[in-house]
Every structure is written in structure tokens, then in C-alpha cells.
GROMACS .gro file of C-alpha atoms in nm:
model
  401
    1MET     CA    1   0.313   2.422   8.235
    2HIS     CA    2   0.503   2.621   8.473
    3ALA     CA    3   0.329   2.951   8.557
    4VAL     CA    4   0.502   3.208   8.736
    5VAL     CA    5   0.207   3.409   8.875
    6ALA     CA    6   0.329   3.768   9.059
    7THR     CA    7   0.194   4.053   9.240
    8VAL     CA    8   0.307   4.301   9.507
    9VAL     CA    9   0.002   4.550   9.582
   10HIS     CA   10  -0.282   4.245   9.640
   11HIS     CA   11  -0.270   4.056   9.983
   12PRO     CA   12  -0.084   3.704   9.901
   13GLU     CA   13  -0.414   3.557   9.961
   14ASP     CA   14  -0.674   3.758   9.742
   15ALA     CA   15  -0.977   3.594   9.670
   16ARG     CA   16  -0.934   3.606   9.264
   17ILE     CA   17  -0.515   3.529   9.258
   18LEU     CA   18  -0.531   3.259   9.483
   19HIS     CA   19  -0.889   3.038   9.610
   20ARG     CA   20  -0.941   3.102   9.230
   21GLN     CA   21  -0.654   3.167   8.951
   22ILE     CA   22  -0.384   2.949   9.145
   23ARG     CA   23  -0.640   2.734   9.246
   24ALA     CA   24  -0.749   2.664   8.913
   25LEU     CA   25  -0.397   2.610   8.754
   26LEU     CA   26  -0.305   2.357   9.044
   27ASP     CA   27  -0.615   2.123   8.983
   28ALA     CA   28  -0.537   2.147   8.547
   29GLY     CA   29  -0.238   1.913   8.715
   30HIS     CA   30   0.008   2.297   8.625
   31THR     CA   31   0.273   2.384   8.912
   32VAL     CA   32   0.276   2.785   9.016
   33THR     CA   33   0.579   2.969   9.124
   34TYR     CA   34   0.365   3.236   9.355
   35ILE     CA   35   0.587   3.586   9.422
   36ALA     CA   36   0.435   3.780   9.665
   37PRO     CA   37   0.435   3.971   9.991
   38PHE     CA   38   0.414   3.672  10.209
   39ARG     CA   39   0.607   3.825  10.538
   40GLU     CA   40   0.453   4.188  10.538
   41ARG     CA   41   0.085   4.026  10.553
   42GLY     CA   42   0.221   3.724  10.814
   43VAL     CA   43   0.069   3.471  10.560
   44THR     CA   44   0.184   3.140  10.558
   45PRO     CA   45   0.307   2.957  10.222
   46ASP     CA   46   0.033   2.698  10.033
   47PRO     CA   47   0.259   2.405  10.062
   48GLU     CA   48   0.170   2.328   9.734
   49LEU     CA   49   0.343   2.628   9.591
   50THR     CA   50   0.655   2.774   9.538
   51VAL     CA   51   0.666   3.078   9.695
   52VAL     CA   52   0.878   3.361   9.656
   53ASP     CA   53   0.819   3.653   9.882
   54VAL     CA   54   0.891   4.016   9.765
   55PRO     CA   55   0.863   4.392   9.988
   56ARG     CA   56   0.470   4.488   9.958
   57ALA     CA   57   0.396   4.812   9.734
   58VAL     CA   58   0.209   5.056   9.959
   59GLY     CA   59   0.155   5.388   9.926
   60ARG     CA   60   0.411   5.614   9.788
   61ARG     CA   61   0.673   5.332   9.905
   62ARG     CA   62   0.674   5.114   9.568
   63ILE     CA   63   0.977   5.203   9.426
   64GLY     CA   64   1.250   4.900   9.658
   65ALA     CA   65   0.906   4.688   9.628
   66LEU     CA   66   0.978   4.733   9.230
   67ARG     CA   67   1.357   4.659   9.192
   68ALA     CA   68   1.286   4.358   9.437
   69ALA     CA   69   1.047   4.171   9.213
   70ARG     CA   70   1.239   4.313   8.912
   71ALA     CA   71   1.515   4.059   9.061
   72VAL     CA   72   1.336   3.820   9.159
   73LEU     CA   73   1.106   3.808   8.780
   74ALA     CA   74   1.433   3.789   8.594
   75HIS     CA   75   1.540   3.506   8.784
   76HIS     CA   76   1.254   3.275   8.767
   77ALA     CA   77   1.066   3.425   8.465
   78PRO     CA   78   1.287   3.327   8.223
   79THR     CA   79   1.268   2.879   8.341
   80ALA     CA   80   0.817   2.945   8.277
   81ASP     CA   81   0.597   2.901   8.041
   82ILE     CA   82   0.398   3.199   8.134
   83LEU     CA   83   0.400   3.487   8.345
   84LEU     CA   84   0.088   3.629   8.477
   85PHE     CA   85   0.113   3.936   8.631
   86HIS     CA   86  -0.183   4.139   8.839
   87ASP     CA   87  -0.059   4.476   8.937
   88PRO     CA   88   0.045   4.750   8.698
   89GLU     CA   89   0.307   4.872   8.875
   90LEU     CA   90   0.471   4.550   8.797
   91LEU     CA   91   0.510   4.715   8.425
   92LEU     CA   92   0.812   4.867   8.512
   93ALA     CA   93   0.956   4.577   8.607
   94LEU     CA   94   0.923   4.247   8.357
   95PRO     CA   95   1.220   4.171   8.259
   96ARG     CA   96   1.368   4.139   7.904
   97ASN     CA   97   1.370   3.789   7.902
   98ARG     CA   98   1.080   3.685   7.943
   99PRO     CA   99   0.793   3.317   7.833
  100THR     CA  100   0.463   3.456   7.779
  101THR     CA  101   0.345   3.709   7.919
  102VAL     CA  102  -0.013   3.827   8.066
  103TRP     CA  103  -0.169   4.061   8.252
  104ASP     CA  104  -0.408   4.105   8.428
  105VAL     CA  105  -0.648   4.338   8.486
  106HIS     CA  106  -0.845   4.425   8.806
  107GLU     CA  107  -0.934   4.751   8.776
  108ASP     CA  108  -0.938   5.067   8.584
  109ALA     CA  109  -0.554   5.228   8.655
  110ALA     CA  110  -0.631   5.526   8.533
  111ALA     CA  111  -0.971   5.631   8.681
  112SER     CA  112  -0.852   5.449   9.014
  113LEU     CA  113  -0.590   5.747   9.030
  114LEU     CA  114  -0.922   6.028   9.146
  115SER     CA  115  -0.940   5.807   9.463
  116LYS     CA  116  -0.628   5.701   9.570
  117PRO     CA  117  -0.578   5.900   9.945
  118TRP     CA  118  -0.200   5.857   9.887
  119LEU     CA  119  -0.096   6.038   9.570
  120PRO     CA  120  -0.070   6.420   9.591
  121LYS     CA  121  -0.414   6.555   9.450
  122PRO     CA  122  -0.308   6.775   9.176
  123LEU     CA  123  -0.140   6.490   9.063
  124ARG     CA  124  -0.423   6.287   8.988
  125ARG     CA  125  -0.599   6.410   8.694
  126PRO     CA  126  -0.221   6.507   8.524
  127LEU     CA  127  -0.139   6.093   8.560
  128ARG     CA  128  -0.414   5.934   8.360
  129PRO     CA  129  -0.312   5.959   8.043
  130ILE     CA  130   0.029   5.857   8.137
  131VAL     CA  131  -0.094   5.561   8.289
  132ARG     CA  132  -0.340   5.491   7.950
  133GLY     CA  133  -0.034   5.499   7.799
  134PHE     CA  134   0.118   5.199   7.949
  135GLU     CA  135  -0.138   5.052   7.924
  136GLY     CA  136  -0.190   5.114   7.545
  137HIS     CA  137   0.237   5.037   7.518
  138ALA     CA  138   0.097   4.644   7.695
  139GLU     CA  139  -0.142   4.611   7.466
  140ARG     CA  140   0.131   4.571   7.181
  141ARG     CA  141   0.383   4.397   7.388
  142MET     CA  142   0.194   4.101   7.556
  143HIS     CA  143  -0.198   3.915   7.596
  144LEU     CA  144  -0.413   4.069   7.836
  145LEU     CA  145  -0.703   3.920   8.059
  146LEU     CA  146  -0.965   4.175   8.142
  147ALA     CA  147  -1.166   4.141   8.464
  148GLU     CA  148  -1.497   4.322   8.406
  149GLU     CA  149  -1.718   4.355   8.027
  150GLY     CA  150  -1.668   4.723   8.089
  151TYR     CA  151  -1.310   4.737   8.060
  152ARG     CA  152  -1.303   4.652   7.702
  153GLN     CA  153  -1.370   5.034   7.572
  154ARG     CA  154  -1.060   5.088   7.716
  155PHE     CA  155  -0.840   4.989   7.467
  156ARG     CA  156  -0.810   4.892   7.065
  157HIS     CA  157  -0.843   4.545   7.075
  158THR     CA  158  -1.060   4.250   7.217
  159HIS     CA  159  -0.964   4.058   7.480
  160PRO     CA  160  -1.068   3.754   7.682
  161VAL     CA  161  -1.294   3.888   7.974
  162VAL     CA  162  -1.235   3.652   8.294
  163PRO     CA  163  -1.527   3.779   8.518
  164ASN     CA  164  -1.460   3.792   8.911
  165THR     CA  165  -1.703   3.527   9.037
  166THR     CA  166  -1.725   3.328   9.335
  167TYR     CA  167  -1.776   2.938   9.411
  168VAL     CA  168  -2.139   2.916   9.423
  169PRO     CA  169  -2.244   2.612   9.749
  170PRO     CA  170  -2.582   2.429   9.560
  171GLU     CA  171  -2.814   2.548   9.758
  172PRO     CA  172  -2.671   2.850  10.090
  173GLU     CA  173  -2.555   2.657  10.432
  174ARG     CA  174  -2.815   2.865  10.661
  175ALA     CA  175  -3.107   3.077  10.612
  176PRO     CA  176  -3.083   3.477  10.593
  177GLY     CA  177  -3.154   3.590  10.988
  178THR     CA  178  -3.177   3.874  11.244
  179GLY     CA  179  -2.920   4.036  11.440
  180ARG     CA  180  -2.633   4.122  11.191
  181VAL     CA  181  -2.582   4.211  10.875
  182ALA     CA  182  -2.209   4.229  10.675
  183TYR     CA  183  -1.921   4.401  10.498
  184LEU     CA  184  -1.649   4.221  10.285
  185GLY     CA  185  -1.378   4.299  10.118
  186HIS     CA  186  -1.110   4.613  10.156
  187VAL     CA  187  -1.214   4.905  10.328
  188SER     CA  188  -1.162   5.293  10.254
  189GLU     CA  189  -1.337   5.637  10.212
  190ALA     CA  190  -1.422   5.561   9.875
  191ARG     CA  191  -1.569   5.219   9.933
  192GLY     CA  192  -1.852   5.323  10.226
  193ALA     CA  193  -1.613   5.342  10.463
  194ALA     CA  194  -1.772   5.618  10.647
  195GLU     CA  195  -2.105   5.469  10.576
  196LEU     CA  196  -2.067   5.178  10.750
  197VAL     CA  197  -1.993   5.327  11.041
  198GLU     CA  198  -2.307   5.572  11.045
  199LEU     CA  199  -2.478   5.279  10.936
  200GLY     CA  200  -2.386   5.043  11.269
  201ARG     CA  201  -2.442   5.380  11.453
  202ARG     CA  202  -2.846   5.360  11.352
  203LEU     CA  203  -2.854   5.055  11.391
  204ARG     CA  204  -2.716   4.926  11.726
  205PRO     CA  205  -2.998   5.031  11.910
  206HIS     CA  206  -3.208   4.743  11.724
  207GLY     CA  207  -3.003   4.500  11.829
  208ILE     CA  208  -2.840   4.488  11.439
  209ARG     CA  209  -2.480   4.514  11.447
  210VAL     CA  210  -2.238   4.515  11.163
  211GLU     CA  211  -1.966   4.306  11.070
  212VAL     CA  212  -1.635   4.434  10.814
  213ILE     CA  213  -1.436   4.172  10.720
  214GLY     CA  214  -1.174   4.318  10.573
  215SER     CA  215  -0.824   4.513  10.567
  216SER     CA  216  -0.864   4.887  10.554
  217ASP     CA  217  -0.585   5.154  10.348
  218THR     CA  218  -0.371   5.377  10.637
  219GLU     CA  219  -0.651   5.665  10.618
  220THR     CA  220  -0.969   5.452  10.699
  221ARG     CA  221  -0.842   5.288  10.972
  222PRO     CA  222  -0.865   5.492  11.297
  223MET     CA  223  -1.212   5.547  11.191
  224LEU     CA  224  -1.223   5.232  11.189
  225ARG     CA  225  -1.082   5.130  11.531
  226ALA     CA  226  -1.224   5.408  11.690
  227ALA     CA  227  -1.594   5.289  11.571
  228GLN     CA  228  -1.486   4.961  11.710
  229GLN     CA  229  -1.413   5.062  12.079
  230GLU     CA  230  -1.779   5.255  12.079
  231GLU     CA  231  -1.936   4.909  11.950
  232ALA     CA  232  -2.091   5.074  11.597
  233ILE     CA  233  -1.910   4.810  11.453
  234HIS     CA  234  -1.774   4.477  11.470
  235TRP     CA  235  -1.446   4.566  11.210
  236TYR     CA  236  -1.247   4.193  11.148
  237GLY     CA  237  -0.996   4.276  10.951
  238PHE     CA  238  -0.816   4.076  10.642
  239VAL     CA  239  -0.944   3.716  10.615
  240PRO     CA  240  -0.884   3.500  10.341
  241ASN     CA  241  -1.186   3.443  10.108
  242ASP     CA  242  -1.283   3.069  10.239
  243GLN     CA  243  -1.309   3.153  10.601
  244ALA     CA  244  -1.454   3.526  10.535
  245LEU     CA  245  -1.760   3.327  10.306
  246ARG     CA  246  -1.785   3.116  10.579
  247MET     CA  247  -1.888   3.412  10.854
  248ILE     CA  248  -2.099   3.553  10.618
  249ASN     CA  249  -2.377   3.299  10.625
  250GLY     CA  250  -2.687   3.312  10.787
  251ALA     CA  251  -2.638   3.739  10.770
  252THR     CA  252  -2.977   3.893  10.714
  253ALA     CA  253  -2.821   4.116  10.465
  254GLY     CA  254  -2.458   4.209  10.224
  255ILE     CA  255  -2.378   4.553  10.286
  256CYS     CA  256  -2.241   4.684   9.953
  257LEU     CA  257  -2.203   5.138  10.005
  258LEU     CA  258  -1.916   5.224   9.669
  259HIS     CA  259  -1.871   5.551   9.616
  260ASP     CA  260  -2.021   5.707   9.273
  261GLN     CA  261  -1.648   5.729   9.138
  262PRO     CA  262  -1.556   5.654   8.757
  263ASN     CA  263  -1.326   5.319   8.856
  264TYR     CA  264  -1.640   5.218   8.986
  265ARG     CA  265  -1.916   5.304   8.756
  266HIS     CA  266  -1.798   4.994   8.512
  267SER     CA  267  -1.757   4.724   8.741
  268LEU     CA  268  -1.903   4.492   8.917
  269PRO     CA  269  -1.865   4.463   9.276
  270THR     CA  270  -1.706   4.104   9.322
  271LYS     CA  271  -1.898   4.088   9.700
  272VAL     CA  272  -2.263   4.116   9.599
  273VAL     CA  273  -2.211   3.813   9.365
  274GLU     CA  274  -2.066   3.625   9.694
  275TYR     CA  275  -2.365   3.817   9.861
  276MET     CA  276  -2.592   3.641   9.640
  277ALA     CA  277  -2.362   3.271   9.601
  278ARG     CA  278  -2.391   3.236  10.010
  279GLY     CA  279  -2.806   3.346   9.990
  280LEU     CA  280  -2.766   3.694  10.181
  281PRO     CA  281  -3.036   3.956   9.998
  282VAL     CA  282  -2.828   4.255   9.887
  283VAL     CA  283  -2.826   4.574  10.019
  284THR     CA  284  -2.608   4.827   9.774
  285SER     CA  285  -2.584   5.208   9.638
  286PRO     CA  286  -2.682   5.258   9.295
  287ASN     CA  287  -2.342   5.149   9.112
  288PRO     CA  288  -2.528   5.087   8.732
  289ALA     CA  289  -2.420   4.685   8.755
  290ALA     CA  290  -2.477   4.581   9.113
  291SER     CA  291  -2.827   4.789   9.117
  292ALA     CA  292  -2.879   4.649   8.733
  293LEU     CA  293  -2.791   4.250   8.887
  294VAL     CA  294  -3.007   4.321   9.205
  295THR     CA  295  -3.309   4.452   9.061
  296GLN     CA  296  -3.319   4.394   8.720
  297GLN     CA  297  -3.304   4.013   8.639
  298PRO     CA  298  -3.575   3.749   8.513
  299GLN     CA  299  -3.587   3.580   8.754
  300GLY     CA  300  -3.683   3.883   9.061
  301GLU     CA  301  -3.531   4.122   9.219
  302CYS     CA  302  -3.252   4.004   9.533
  303GLY     CA  303  -3.188   4.292   9.753
  304MET     CA  304  -3.268   4.678   9.807
  305VAL     CA  305  -3.064   4.966   9.605
  306VAL     CA  306  -2.982   5.344   9.791
  307PRO     CA  307  -2.886   5.614   9.754
  308PHE     CA  308  -2.511   5.685   9.739
  309GLY     CA  309  -2.403   5.842  10.037
  310ASP     CA  310  -2.704   5.730  10.204
  311PRO     CA  311  -2.660   5.559  10.545
  312ALA     CA  312  -2.972   5.638  10.692
  313ALA     CA  313  -3.145   5.486  10.395
  314ALA     CA  314  -2.885   5.204  10.420
  315ALA     CA  315  -3.080   5.165  10.779
  316GLU     CA  316  -3.429   5.196  10.691
  317ALA     CA  317  -3.353   4.887  10.402
  318VAL     CA  318  -3.175   4.614  10.677
  319LEU     CA  319  -3.446   4.681  10.917
  320ARG     CA  320  -3.740   4.626  10.604
  321LEU     CA  321  -3.503   4.296  10.573
  322HIS     CA  322  -3.467   4.242  10.984
  323SER     CA  323  -3.832   4.280  11.016
  324SER     CA  324  -4.003   4.041  10.683
  325GLN     CA  325  -3.870   3.672  10.713
  326GLN     CA  326  -4.041   3.639  10.376
  327LEU     CA  327  -3.846   3.961  10.263
  328ARG     CA  328  -3.562   3.802  10.391
  329GLU     CA  329  -3.647   3.395  10.180
  330ARG     CA  330  -3.752   3.548   9.839
  331PHE     CA  331  -3.434   3.783   9.826
  332SER     CA  332  -3.239   3.463   9.946
  333ARG     CA  333  -3.354   3.204   9.655
  334THR     CA  334  -3.334   3.446   9.402
  335GLY     CA  335  -2.999   3.574   9.443
  336HIS     CA  336  -2.818   3.226   9.486
  337ARG     CA  337  -3.008   3.111   9.181
  338ILE     CA  338  -2.886   3.332   8.959
  339ALA     CA  339  -2.515   3.302   9.113
  340ARG     CA  340  -2.541   2.965   9.084
  341GLU     CA  341  -2.683   3.014   8.681
  342SER     CA  342  -2.448   3.263   8.539
  343PHE     CA  343  -2.119   3.339   8.850
  344HIS     CA  344  -2.043   3.000   8.943
  345TRP     CA  345  -1.644   3.023   8.922
  346PRO     CA  346  -1.524   2.683   8.768
  347VAL     CA  347  -1.749   2.682   8.513
  348GLN     CA  348  -1.500   2.980   8.437
  349ALA     CA  349  -1.162   2.793   8.565
  350GLU     CA  350  -1.144   2.580   8.331
  351ALA     CA  351  -1.134   2.843   8.060
  352PHE     CA  352  -0.924   3.060   8.267
  353VAL     CA  353  -0.667   2.774   8.252
  354ARG     CA  354  -0.762   2.692   7.887
  355GLN     CA  355  -0.600   3.033   7.805
  356LEU     CA  356  -0.354   3.080   7.904
  357GLU     CA  357  -0.250   2.721   7.786
  358THR     CA  358  -0.324   2.803   7.440
  359TRP     CA  359  -0.165   3.099   7.414
  360ALA     CA  360   0.195   2.973   7.598
  361CYS     CA  361   0.139   2.649   7.354
  362ALA     CA  362   0.112   2.978   7.064
  363GLU     CA  363   0.387   3.128   7.160
  364ALA     CA  364   0.599   2.829   7.125
  365GLY     CA  365   0.537   2.756   6.785
  366HIS     CA  366   0.195   2.584   6.778
  367GLN     CA  367  -0.135   2.724   6.674
  368VAL     CA  368  -0.455   2.704   6.816
  369ALA     CA  369  -0.798   2.706   6.608
  370PRO     CA  370  -1.016   2.986   6.688
  371GLN     CA  371  -1.331   2.865   6.868
  372THR     CA  372  -1.636   3.024   6.934
  373VAL     CA  373  -1.831   2.927   7.252
  374GLU     CA  374  -2.113   3.030   7.540
  375VAL     CA  375  -2.091   3.039   7.872
  376PRO     CA  376  -2.325   3.158   8.081
  377GLY     CA  377  -2.402   3.473   8.059
  378GLN     CA  378  -2.126   3.550   7.823
  379LEU     CA  379  -1.945   3.466   7.489
  380TRP     CA  380  -1.606   3.342   7.445
  381ARG     CA  381  -1.329   3.393   7.130
  382THR     CA  382  -1.054   3.252   7.167
  383ALA     CA  383  -0.729   3.273   6.968
  384GLY     CA  384  -0.770   3.654   6.851
  385GLY     CA  385  -0.838   3.775   7.239
  386GLY     CA  386  -1.138   3.500   7.410
  387LEU     CA  387  -1.170   3.192   7.659
  388PRO     CA  388  -1.233   2.849   7.474
  389LEU     CA  389  -1.450   2.587   7.548
  390PRO     CA  390  -1.436   2.439   7.930
  391THR     CA  391  -1.570   2.170   7.755
  392ALA     CA  392  -1.311   2.086   7.459
  393PRO     CA  393  -1.190   1.771   7.518
  394GLU     CA  394  -0.860   1.852   7.592
  395PRO     CA  395  -0.572   2.095   7.610
  396PRO     CA  396  -0.344   2.181   7.338
  397HIS     CA  397  -0.020   1.996   7.355
  398CYS     CA  398   0.236   2.146   7.344
  399ALA     CA  399   0.551   1.883   7.267
  400ASN     CA  400   0.892   2.033   7.359
  401ARG     CA  401   0.688   2.180   7.726
   0.00000   0.00000   0.00000
């Protein structure tokens, strides 16, 4: 199968797109053409991929990127077996002549408008029903993959969920130590940038540094640079996911201080799962999914929940972990066990690839029988909107592909 994968918004080395989904396709023997803003992000492409560079859609500069993407997709998509795109913006750039098309829904696009700093405030709420309308239009004309179970309620029909899991090593490489805490992921006001800076100021007198690993939006960047200069935080900027995960090994805790925003209320932050996979205790704001994962599992607790917008409480939680090796190690063991049992990406990877194969074959005139399968923590149903059995003996064969 030849897949065209496209984004104009995400970083070309986005963990979900490159390190999970594209890697799964390549490992399954498929070929990939990857359309992404490589040059603007300073990324050297993977030699295993055929890549096409496009401008980045950022802030209010989106029309040029979408025009370029439309031309590139019109050229490359018709010869592919499947087109997988990752930005709602690309709904405006899809060519008429295209193969089986799949939109990977990463976020609640309408709810996220409320926290987009580049969008004028008077337009944010009026645009929400328009975005919902685009989602309904897309649902009628293409396949959808959802990144969260909580996204199901936005759509009329059932669609498969490919959760943001991660690679979980058999054992953490290092036990959680002392002297530093880690934040991994994009940095913005709604993701707790100001709280991270204040946390760093509060922890610095105790000899604990806050390491921030991730890119930032334009509005937050000056604050992070100033905090870096005063040594309140150590900000590394964007780091490829595989390298970033190695960097957080051995930290006292992983930090997630999301604000109480509609877009986050039904989402499990990937960073929380990544912290657990690396054996880090978690300190998180009470985002419902994160709070339930950290404190309400049968296996026990793997971290602490602190109030929204309360860096003092976050600092207190870190200091408690810093002073107790026993507590750190208990949270570490529990979190890693939960991640390994329920959030190990290779289990999902086979199901993800099989779903794309199923859709591509079905639209080529081949029928694939529905299956119901159980993946740890999830129930998936195929051929009506679900992921098939990862251990199926053979993928569907399309003679004309």
C-alpha cells in the first residue's frame, strides 16, 4: 500500500504522525509520501520516506500554506492507495481526485478555538458552529480516526479510536531521582506556561530545576526566554520525541499543568502517559482524564493532582517527591505497570495499519468481514467504524493494488 500522509500545522517530527503512525506503516512494508513543512522547521527528512516540503500554516498565515498543499495533494494523492491527513485546515485543500481519504482527528477543533491566541476574540465563539459544520461534512465524505474516546460524542456515527499511546520499555531505564522535574510537549498559555515559570522560581532555592522540552507558540516565547535568562527554567525548545523521552529519564517527576479548557476536558494528555512509561511520578492539574489515570486506577496511584493555576501546590507536590525516595519509587512502579499494560503503542500500531488496509481494500471493491476484537483497555469494531484484531493472521489482499 502507498500512503500519502499530510500536515501543514504539525511539526514534521510530531510523535503521533512520524514516530508512531508513519513508523507503523513502514514497519508493515508499506511506502509513505510525507507532505509536511520540513524546511521551515529545519528538519532533515528520514531517508526511508519520500518527502514533499510545503509552507507551514501558523497563526494567521494559513492561506498560502493551504494553496501550496492543495497543489501538492492534487499531484501526489491520485496515485496513492490512501490519503491520511492530520489538520482540519486541510479539509479546504483536498483535491477532487483522491484515493481513500482519512482524517486523523487530533483535537476538538471547535473547542480549541477558545484558546487560539492568534484568533481575534470576537470571532472565536461565532466560528465554533462553522467548524462543527465542517466536521459533519467530513464525516459524510471520508473516514475518521479519533485520538480520544471522548471525541466520539461529536460525531453521529461510530469511528475507530487510535489513542495517543507510546512505546513503553519493559523496565524504566532509570529510577526517578532528585534535582529536576520535566515538562514534555508544546508550551502555551493554556498548557500552563506561566505556571511552569513560577514553579521554576519556587523550586530553584531548593536546588531543583524545571526542564521544559518543547516548542512554544509566538505569544509565550518571550516569557520563556526571559525565564531562561533568569534561570527559572531550562528551556530546550523542540526536541524529536525519541530523544526527548531519553532526556526525561531519571527526573523527579513529570509535570502537566493544563488549564481548565473545553478542548482538554475530554482528552488524556499524551505527556502523562509518556511520563508513566518512563517511570516518572506525575504531577498534574485536575484534567479529568489525567486525574483518573493518575489517582483512580486499580493498581494504585502513580502521582499527585494539584489545583488548576496553582504553582505553589505544584511546587509542594514536587518537594514531597524530592524528599521521599520510597514515594517516588512506588509511583514509578505503578505508573510504568499501568502504561505497559494499557498504553503500549505496538499493540495499537498493528490495529492502526490493519484499519487503513481494510478501508483501502473496501473502496477498491473488496469486502472485509466485520470483526470485534479486544485491545487492552479498549473494544474495537471494524468495518462499521473500529479497529480490527491486531493479531489477525493476514491483512486483506487487494489484487489490483
